[in-house]
Amino acid sequence: EAQVTQNPRYLITVTGKKLTVTCSQNMNHEYMSWYRQDPGLGLRQIYYSMNVEVTDKGDVPEGYKVSRKEKRNFPLILESPSPNQTSLYFCASSLLASYNSPLHFGNGTRLTVT
Amino acid sequence: GQQVMQIPQYQHVQEGEDFTTYCNSSTTLSNIQWYKQRPGGHPVFLIQLVKSGEVKKQKRLTFQFGEAKKNSSLHITATQTTDVGTYFCAGPGGATNKLIFGTGTLLAVQP
C-alpha cells in the first residue's frame, strides 16, 4: 500500500532531551516535507527536501533539523526540544519537487514537551 | 510575505444544509489545491484547480477558481455527517517551491 509512515504517533518528552521523528515513504517520491499544525495557525512548513541530499528551510525552521540521505526517509530532529515545540507534526511527500504535485501526508505525530 | 486566508474559521450546519468556504490569496496563484482533514486524521488531497474561472465537481462538492486566480471556494451541497472535518486550501508560495496552506475551515454537521 502506498503510504507515508511516521513514528511515533504520540510522544511526550522533557525540555532538552533530543528526539527524532521518523518519516518514510514507499512511493519513490522526490519531494518530502515536514509541517506543524497548531490551532488557529493551520499547517506551517518546517523544512522540505526536493531530493536526496537537498534540504531547505520552510517558514518555521528554528529548533529543528532534517536530513535526506535516502530518497525514502526524511527524519525530523529536535536537538533540544522546548515547550513551544509542542504540536502536531505531519510529514508529507509528493511525486515531483513542484508545488503542482499533490501532497500525501503521514498520520501525524503528536508531540508534547514538558 | 504571501498569505492565504480562509473564511470562515468555523461553521456549524444542520445535516442537509449547504456549506461554503472561501480562500483568498494576497498574490495571484498558478494553481490551488484543496485538502480535507477528518477529526484526528491527516490532510487528504481532494482536488487541484489550474485555470482561471475553473469549476470542478466531485459528487456534492463544487470547487471554483476565481477569474483573477487570487481566490477559490469549496461548496458542499446537502451536507452529511461524513463531511465533518477541516478543509484547507493551499497555493504555491511565490518564487519558492513550496505550498502555502490556508488557515482552514472547520465544518461541524449536526445530524
PDB file of N, CA and C in Angstrom, chain A residues 9 31 35 37 40-43 45 48 50 57-59 88 90 97-103 105-107, chain B residues 9 30-31 33 35 37 40-45 48 88 92-94 96-104:
ATOM      1  N   ARG A   9       3.487   7.892  16.869  1.00  0.00           N
ATOM      2  CA  ARG A   9       2.238   8.647  16.740  1.00  0.00           C
ATOM      3  C   ARG A   9       2.093   9.641  17.882  1.00  0.00           C
ATOM      4  N   TYR A  31       9.909  14.644  -3.485  1.00  0.00           N
ATOM      5  CA  TYR A  31       9.734  15.758  -2.558  1.00  0.00           C
ATOM      6  C   TYR A  31       9.202  15.268  -1.224  1.00  0.00           C
ATOM      7  N   TYR A  35       5.584  19.515   8.349  1.00  0.00           N
ATOM      8  CA  TYR A  35       4.698  20.594   8.761  1.00  0.00           C
ATOM      9  C   TYR A  35       4.377  20.427  10.238  1.00  0.00           C
ATOM     10  N   GLN A  37       1.205  21.618  12.897  1.00  0.00           N
ATOM     11  CA  GLN A  37      -0.148  22.142  12.900  1.00  0.00           C
ATOM     12  C   GLN A  37      -0.516  22.592  14.296  1.00  0.00           C
ATOM     13  N   GLY A  40      -5.560  27.405  15.021  1.00  0.00           N
ATOM     14  CA  GLY A  40      -5.654  28.774  14.525  1.00  0.00           C
ATOM     15  C   GLY A  40      -4.549  29.190  13.575  1.00  0.00           C
ATOM     16  N   LEU A  41      -3.527  28.346  13.435  1.00  0.00           N
ATOM     17  CA  LEU A  41      -2.391  28.707  12.587  1.00  0.00           C
ATOM     18  C   LEU A  41      -2.279  27.833  11.345  1.00  0.00           C
ATOM     19  N   GLY A  42      -3.107  26.836  11.250  1.00  0.00           N
ATOM     20  CA  GLY A  42      -3.065  25.975  10.073  1.00  0.00           C
ATOM     21  C   GLY A  42      -1.806  25.124  10.026  1.00  0.00           C
ATOM     22  N   LEU A  43      -1.378  24.814   8.826  1.00  0.00           N
ATOM     23  CA  LEU A  43      -0.188  23.985   8.606  1.00  0.00           C
ATOM     24  C   LEU A  43       0.975  24.890   8.212  1.00  0.00           C
ATOM     25  N   GLN A  45       5.083  25.070   7.305  1.00  0.00           N
ATOM     26  CA  GLN A  45       6.167  24.210   6.842  1.00  0.00           C
ATOM     27  C   GLN A  45       7.433  24.447   7.661  1.00  0.00           C
ATOM     28  N   TYR A  48      11.842  21.277   4.035  1.00  0.00           N
ATOM     29  CA  TYR A  48      11.470  20.443   2.918  1.00  0.00           C
ATOM     30  C   TYR A  48      12.708  19.961   2.181  1.00  0.00           C
ATOM     31  N   MET A  50      13.846  18.568  -1.777  1.00  0.00           N
ATOM     32  CA  MET A  50      13.453  18.352  -3.165  1.00  0.00           C
ATOM     33  C   MET A  50      14.066  17.086  -3.742  1.00  0.00           C
ATOM     34  N   LYS A  57      14.993  25.315   4.296  1.00  0.00           N
ATOM     35  CA  LYS A  57      14.138  25.780   5.368  1.00  0.00           C
ATOM     36  C   LYS A  57      12.764  26.159   4.851  1.00  0.00           C
ATOM     37  N   GLY A  58      11.769  25.859   5.681  1.00  0.00           N
ATOM     38  CA  GLY A  58      10.429  26.332   5.418  1.00  0.00           C
ATOM     39  C   GLY A  58      10.182  27.625   6.159  1.00  0.00           C
ATOM     40  N   ASP A  59       8.972  27.782   6.668  1.00  0.00           N
ATOM     41  CA  ASP A  59       8.615  29.025   7.338  1.00  0.00           C
ATOM     42  C   ASP A  59       9.002  29.063   8.818  1.00  0.00           C
ATOM     43  N   LEU A  88       1.313  19.209  16.706  1.00  0.00           N
ATOM     44  CA  LEU A  88       1.022  18.048  15.874  1.00  0.00           C
ATOM     45  C   LEU A  88       1.861  18.169  14.603  1.00  0.00           C
ATOM     46  N   PHE A  90       3.276  16.719  10.895  1.00  0.00           N
ATOM     47  CA  PHE A  90       2.967  15.888   9.742  1.00  0.00           C
ATOM     48  C   PHE A  90       4.145  15.869   8.775  1.00  0.00           C
ATOM     49  N   ALA A  97       9.072  17.469  -7.288  1.00  0.00           N
ATOM     50  CA  ALA A  97       9.506  18.597  -6.459  1.00  0.00           C
ATOM     51  C   ALA A  97       8.904  19.863  -7.035  1.00  0.00           C
ATOM     52  N   SER A  98       7.581  19.910  -6.968  1.00  0.00           N
ATOM     53  CA  SER A  98       6.880  21.035  -7.577  1.00  0.00           C
ATOM     54  C   SER A  98       5.609  21.309  -6.796  1.00  0.00           C
ATOM     55  N   TYR A  99       5.250  22.560  -6.711  1.00  0.00           N
ATOM     56  CA  TYR A  99       4.021  22.903  -5.992  1.00  0.00           C
ATOM     57  C   TYR A  99       2.774  22.477  -6.765  1.00  0.00           C
ATOM     58  N   ASN A 100       2.957  21.920  -7.967  1.00  0.00           N
ATOM     59  CA  ASN A 100       1.813  21.397  -8.713  1.00  0.00           C
ATOM     60  C   ASN A 100       1.468  19.973  -8.337  1.00  0.00           C
ATOM     61  N   SER A 101       2.310  19.366  -7.548  1.00  0.00           N
ATOM     62  CA  SER A 101       2.169  17.948  -7.257  1.00  0.00           C
ATOM     63  C   SER A 101       1.481  17.755  -5.915  1.00  0.00           C
ATOM     64  N   PRO A 102       0.363  17.045  -5.852  1.00  0.00           N
ATOM     65  CA  PRO A 102      -0.376  16.867  -4.601  1.00  0.00           C
ATOM     66  C   PRO A 102       0.464  16.201  -3.515  1.00  0.00           C
ATOM     67  N   LEU A 103       0.235  16.617  -2.293  1.00  0.00           N
ATOM     68  CA  LEU A 103       0.952  16.079  -1.150  1.00  0.00           C
ATOM     69  C   LEU A 103       0.214  14.878  -0.552  1.00  0.00           C
ATOM     70  N   PHE A 105       0.125  12.849   2.980  1.00  0.00           N
ATOM     71  CA  PHE A 105       0.517  13.074   4.369  1.00  0.00           C
ATOM     72  C   PHE A 105       0.599  11.779   5.156  1.00  0.00           C
ATOM     73  N   GLY A 106       1.506  11.776   6.130  1.00  0.00           N
ATOM     74  CA  GLY A 106       1.530  10.708   7.116  1.00  0.00           C
ATOM     75  C   GLY A 106       0.416  10.926   8.138  1.00  0.00           C
ATOM     76  N   ASN A 107       0.313   9.981   9.083  1.00  0.00           N
ATOM     77  CA  ASN A 107      -0.765  10.034  10.071  1.00  0.00           C
ATOM     78  C   ASN A 107      -0.538  11.037  11.188  1.00  0.00           C
TER      79      ASN A 107
ATOM     80  N   GLN B   9     -13.610  30.542   9.812  1.00  0.00           N
ATOM     81  CA  GLN B   9     -12.732  29.621  10.534  1.00  0.00           C
ATOM     82  C   GLN B   9     -13.504  28.400  10.986  1.00  0.00           C
ATOM     83  N   SER B  30      -0.786  30.245  -9.398  1.00  0.00           N
ATOM     84  CA  SER B  30      -0.756  29.460 -10.638  1.00  0.00           C
ATOM     85  C   SER B  30      -1.724  28.272 -10.540  1.00  0.00           C
ATOM     86  N   ASN B  31      -1.955  27.826  -9.326  1.00  0.00           N
ATOM     87  CA  ASN B  31      -2.927  26.756  -9.115  1.00  0.00           C
ATOM     88  C   ASN B  31      -3.338  26.766  -7.650  1.00  0.00           C
ATOM     89  N   GLN B  33      -4.858  24.027  -4.497  1.00  0.00           N
ATOM     90  CA  GLN B  33      -5.230  22.678  -4.100  1.00  0.00           C
ATOM     91  C   GLN B  33      -6.153  22.750  -2.888  1.00  0.00           C
ATOM     92  N   TYR B  35      -7.619  20.338   0.426  1.00  0.00           N
ATOM     93  CA  TYR B  35      -7.415  19.158   1.252  1.00  0.00           C
ATOM     94  C   TYR B  35      -8.508  19.091   2.313  1.00  0.00           C
ATOM     95  N   GLN B  37      -9.242  17.318   6.177  1.00  0.00           N
ATOM     96  CA  GLN B  37      -8.670  16.631   7.335  1.00  0.00           C
ATOM     97  C   GLN B  37      -9.813  16.246   8.271  1.00  0.00           C
ATOM     98  N   GLY B  40      -8.919  14.139  14.066  1.00  0.00           N
ATOM     99  CA  GLY B  40      -7.941  13.131  14.468  1.00  0.00           C
ATOM    100  C   GLY B  40      -7.160  12.530  13.322  1.00  0.00           C
ATOM    101  N   GLY B  41      -7.396  13.017  12.106  1.00  0.00           N
ATOM    102  CA  GLY B  41      -6.732  12.439  10.940  1.00  0.00           C
ATOM    103  C   GLY B  41      -5.698  13.358  10.324  1.00  0.00           C
ATOM    104  N   HIS B  42      -5.287  13.006   9.133  1.00  0.00           N
ATOM    105  CA  HIS B  42      -4.305  13.797   8.425  1.00  0.00           C
ATOM    106  C   HIS B  42      -4.937  14.406   7.178  1.00  0.00           C
ATOM    107  N   PRO B  43      -4.356  15.496   6.665  1.00  0.00           N
ATOM    108  CA  PRO B  43      -4.910  16.103   5.445  1.00  0.00           C
ATOM    109  C   PRO B  43      -4.857  15.134   4.275  1.00  0.00           C
ATOM    110  N   VAL B  44      -5.944  15.130   3.511  1.00  0.00           N
ATOM    111  CA  VAL B  44      -6.033  14.277   2.326  1.00  0.00           C
ATOM    112  C   VAL B  44      -6.353  15.160   1.132  1.00  0.00           C
ATOM    113  N   PHE B  45      -5.585  14.998   0.077  1.00  0.00           N
ATOM    114  CA  PHE B  45      -5.767  15.792  -1.139  1.00  0.00           C
ATOM    115  C   PHE B  45      -7.139  15.523  -1.755  1.00  0.00           C
ATOM    116  N   GLN B  48      -7.163  19.731  -7.467  1.00  0.00           N
ATOM    117  CA  GLN B  48      -6.324  20.858  -7.855  1.00  0.00           C
ATOM    118  C   GLN B  48      -7.014  21.608  -8.992  1.00  0.00           C
ATOM    119  N   PHE B  88      -8.823  22.675   3.960  1.00  0.00           N
ATOM    120  CA  PHE B  88      -7.712  23.587   3.717  1.00  0.00           C
ATOM    121  C   PHE B  88      -7.554  23.842   2.223  1.00  0.00           C
ATOM    122  N   PRO B  92       0.778  27.851  -4.270  1.00  0.00           N
ATOM    123  CA  PRO B  92       2.241  27.982  -4.372  1.00  0.00           C
ATOM    124  C   PRO B  92       2.737  29.225  -3.658  1.00  0.00           C
ATOM    125  N   GLY B  93       3.878  29.103  -3.019  1.00  0.00           N
ATOM    126  CA  GLY B  93       4.438  30.198  -2.243  1.00  0.00           C
ATOM    127  C   GLY B  93       5.327  31.110  -3.038  1.00  0.00           C
ATOM    128  N   GLY B  94       4.811  31.777  -4.015  1.00  0.00           N
ATOM    129  CA  GLY B  94       5.573  32.763  -4.776  1.00  0.00           C
ATOM    130  C   GLY B  94       6.747  32.145  -5.493  1.00  0.00           C
ATOM    131  N   THR B  96       9.219  30.648  -4.253  1.00  0.00           N
ATOM    132  CA  THR B  96       9.750  29.461  -3.595  1.00  0.00           C
ATOM    133  C   THR B  96       8.971  28.227  -4.016  1.00  0.00           C
ATOM    134  N   ASN B  97       9.596  27.103  -3.965  1.00  0.00           N
ATOM    135  CA  ASN B  97       8.971  25.863  -4.398  1.00  0.00           C
ATOM    136  C   ASN B  97       8.271  25.184  -3.226  1.00  0.00           C
ATOM    137  N   LYS B  98       7.276  25.872  -2.673  1.00  0.00           N
ATOM    138  CA  LYS B  98       6.569  25.261  -1.569  1.00  0.00           C
ATOM    139  C   LYS B  98       5.112  25.682  -1.602  1.00  0.00           C
ATOM    140  N   LEU B  99       4.322  24.924  -0.875  1.00  0.00           N
ATOM    141  CA  LEU B  99       2.885  25.129  -0.823  1.00  0.00           C
ATOM    142  C   LEU B  99       2.542  25.887   0.453  1.00  0.00           C
ATOM    143  N   ILE B 100       1.764  26.955   0.316  1.00  0.00           N
ATOM    144  CA  ILE B 100       1.312  27.716   1.470  1.00  0.00           C
ATOM    145  C   ILE B 100      -0.123  27.302   1.771  1.00  0.00           C
ATOM    146  N   PHE B 101      -0.357  26.844   2.993  1.00  0.00           N
ATOM    147  CA  PHE B 101      -1.694  26.409   3.374  1.00  0.00           C
ATOM    148  C   PHE B 101      -2.488  27.548   3.986  1.00  0.00           C
ATOM    149  N   GLY B 102      -3.769  27.551   3.686  1.00  0.00           N
ATOM    150  CA  GLY B 102      -4.675  28.458   4.360  1.00  0.00           C
ATOM    151  C   GLY B 102      -4.887  28.011   5.798  1.00  0.00           C
ATOM    152  N   THR B 103      -5.572  28.840   6.549  1.00  0.00           N
ATOM    153  CA  THR B 103      -5.774  28.567   7.974  1.00  0.00           C
ATOM    154  C   THR B 103      -6.834  27.495   8.230  1.00  0.00           C
ATOM    155  N   GLY B 104      -7.596  27.153   7.201  1.00  0.00           N
ATOM    156  CA  GLY B 104      -8.560  26.071   7.324  1.00  0.00           C
ATOM    157  C   GLY B 104      -9.927  26.522   7.803  1.00  0.00           C
TER     158      GLY B 104
END
